[in-house]
């Protein structure tokens, strides 16, 4: 007799698949067949993990620091993180507000779990696809706010306010991401202040994804956290992953307002026990050690950004010059292809891998912001040689022109 | 004007606190004051992390294997885990059924997320407190089944069946834990077969927490996984943490039935990205390397178990001799104290730290199984010297006699 196998719950089975992953797999398959592929689709830095991190982690291993740490992380790392955000971003965070987590994704998950299921969460659009996945898992409903290319992907405060005023389930949080993925946009200080005031006025928390907070590509520009203006309402999510090129070592953090420490610190025990002990020690070494190796990394990202921007400008493409992170959005809407088809054909015909915009948009193709996202593709410039990035970008422009012709 | 701070959602804020942690903190405070403390309350092995793991992880660090891995883990580790469970426990698992996660807690979380919110989950009682925490976070309702000391903490199949037949929300899973925490009980093969048949009959999945599967304290006894008898219904949760004394390195796994691979593999991307890359390589070294260092660990646990059992038996205590893991439950019900008060006073008056039974029971003190759990305290014997364990156990017996007198 054939017994029925169990069904996986809809919240998991119907979770949207990542389009970046689709392109990534296809690009790897193509490369495996010996074809040349220009990989402009992935957000994994190819700069070295600094010696400070490697050495600090090895020392922890040799000292057998291999057992559970406190759920919220080792005191040394919590203190180092508080010092870093206070010094670099003008905050007033105490170490006991810092919860160390195995990567920023876990920090976002914790932040979502502080919201009642059924509530809505305002997410930037285009925005990181995992926001959609996590909302599904934690029982939150998505409400998309617009980041328009014509506004250089800065949010519109009036639109945010009207969404906060809209009817429906209560709004639990405004999620912001600055510097942004996929846009590379650093939100203006006035925008951050405006969001902080809106959050206060409506009694809504801010989940601030600041994973790229230390990657600012323009001198004189500063990363501003809403924790500076609304410390009691901000859940700040960060990680050492990108700045220190240690994405696989899983050291992230969530900074919670003082009033929320007691009610959120239980999450670590209930979900992940703790971030990897040895990597936490590597994180201390990263933050407290010599920064000269790391400071060179921004210069590399800047050079790459400038090279790509020059090519796109020369080709008369519509795009926004990013001033943070290592991503850039290009408008390919007039090519007459969906962004996914554009990306698939670009890979097939020109060997160039990019992420497609609809992946960063609403799930529902009928949503008005879907079409806007579907006009865009994302270039990531954190890895690959200058030649690879240049040729890849040139081929993208070439393919676009061919489609528009 | 004073703005209201946000409230943390009930699913998080009301999550039950761990009593083990309470005692652990008090014991540490006492030790910090210079007082002698016999720590019998924690499940963190104090045997060395084997050289294979340390060396394998250092090699990965030196090779800069510090970036994201595939969400489900590196192929080498997935294959090594499949080989290990197949060889050691007679399963037929393929590598693509193995999802590597940052510790077994994350694997349990994934397993719970495969169940529709609102469903019930059958949990062993006494059982690991985190089962309660996770049910709260994932929107599942707890249904407690009894592990009675008079039955050496083996479940009663008739009781399980009547719970499966009970009215109420659908039952999504039977959770089992063998070898068990806090009981040290290894479920009989007939029990496992019975549970597999019940699961098939009722179309319910089995979440099998096998974190201690490799720690069997009696020669000739074997760990049996329900995946052997109900492979299409079993979600097997395991970790390298306990056997290889690498709890802080966060390498666990979830083995899913073939039909569920596609629907569950998305969870990694949506929650934790991946388990720490370098620790995954350490895990490969653990499983594939020389096992002689590790094999000695079981002998240590066995010696410790035997010493404690001898003292408890000589003192005429009511307890169950554990045959797996490194825990043991002692009946202190006739002392006339709640298990928490017993543990608090035992620590205060005799300097002995144990975990209290009600922490492993239902949250509701009116639940019939609460009182049963409240008659028990747990001794952990994975750490400390033989002297510490002996004196601690003797003092526990002494304190119990004093209360009964």
Coordinates of N, CA, C and O in Angstrom, one line a residue, chain A residues 10-19 129-134 136 142 359 363, chain B residues 266 269-270:
Chain A
X10 N 2.8 25.6 3.0 CA 2.8 26.6 2.0 C 3.8 27.7 2.3 O 4.5 28.2 1.4
X11 N 3.9 28.1 3.6 CA 4.9 29.2 3.9 C 6.3 28.9 3.5 O 7.1 29.8 3.2
X12 N 6.6 27.6 3.4 CA 7.9 27.1 3.0 C 8.0 26.8 1.5 O 8.8 27.3 0.8
X13 N 7.0 25.9 1.1 CA 7.1 25.4 -0.2 C 6.8 26.5 -1.3 O 7.4 26.5 -2.4
X14 N 6.0 27.4 -0.9 CA 5.7 28.5 -1.9 C 6.6 29.7 -1.8 O 6.3 30.7 -2.4
X15 N 7.6 29.6 -1.0 CA 8.5 30.7 -0.8 C 9.1 31.0 -2.1 O 9.6 30.1 -2.8
X16 N 9.2 32.3 -2.5 CA 9.7 32.6 -3.9 C 11.2 32.2 -4.0 O 12.0 32.4 -3.1
X17 N 11.5 31.6 -5.1 CA 12.9 31.2 -5.4 C 13.6 32.5 -5.9 O 13.1 33.4 -6.4
X18 N 14.9 32.5 -5.6 CA 15.8 33.6 -6.0 C 16.1 33.5 -7.4 O 16.7 32.5 -7.9
X19 N 15.9 34.6 -8.1 CA 16.3 34.7 -9.5 C 17.8 34.8 -9.7 O 18.4 34.3 -10.7
X129 N 15.6 40.3 -2.5 CA 14.5 39.3 -2.6 C 14.3 38.6 -1.3 O 13.1 38.2 -1.0
X130 N 15.3 38.4 -0.4 CA 15.1 37.7 0.8 C 14.1 38.4 1.8 O 13.5 37.7 2.6
X131 N 13.8 39.7 1.6 CA 12.8 40.3 2.4 C 11.4 39.6 2.1 O 10.6 39.4 3.1
X132 N 11.2 39.3 0.9 CA 9.9 38.6 0.5 C 9.9 37.2 1.2 O 8.9 36.8 1.7
X133 N 11.0 36.5 1.0 CA 11.0 35.1 1.6 C 10.8 35.2 3.1 O 10.0 34.4 3.6
X134 N 11.4 36.1 3.8 CA 11.3 36.1 5.3 C 9.9 36.5 5.7 O 9.4 36.0 6.7
X136 N 7.2 35.8 4.2 CA 6.4 34.6 4.1 C 6.6 33.6 5.3 O 5.6 33.1 5.8
X142 N 3.5 41.8 2.9 CA 4.4 42.8 2.3 C 3.6 44.0 1.8 O 2.5 43.8 1.2
X359 N 13.1 40.1 -10.1 CA 13.5 39.4 -8.9 C 13.5 40.3 -7.6 O 13.3 39.8 -6.5
X363 N 6.0 40.0 -5.9 CA 5.8 38.7 -6.5 C 4.7 38.8 -7.6 O 4.8 38.2 -8.7
Chain B
X266 N 14.8 25.8 0.0 CA 14.8 27.3 0.0 C 15.0 27.9 1.3 O 15.4 29.1 1.5
X269 N 18.4 29.7 2.2 CA 18.6 31.0 1.6 C 17.8 32.1 2.4 O 18.2 33.2 2.6
X270 N 16.6 31.7 2.8 CA 15.7 32.7 3.4 C 16.0 33.0 4.9 O 15.4 33.9 5.5

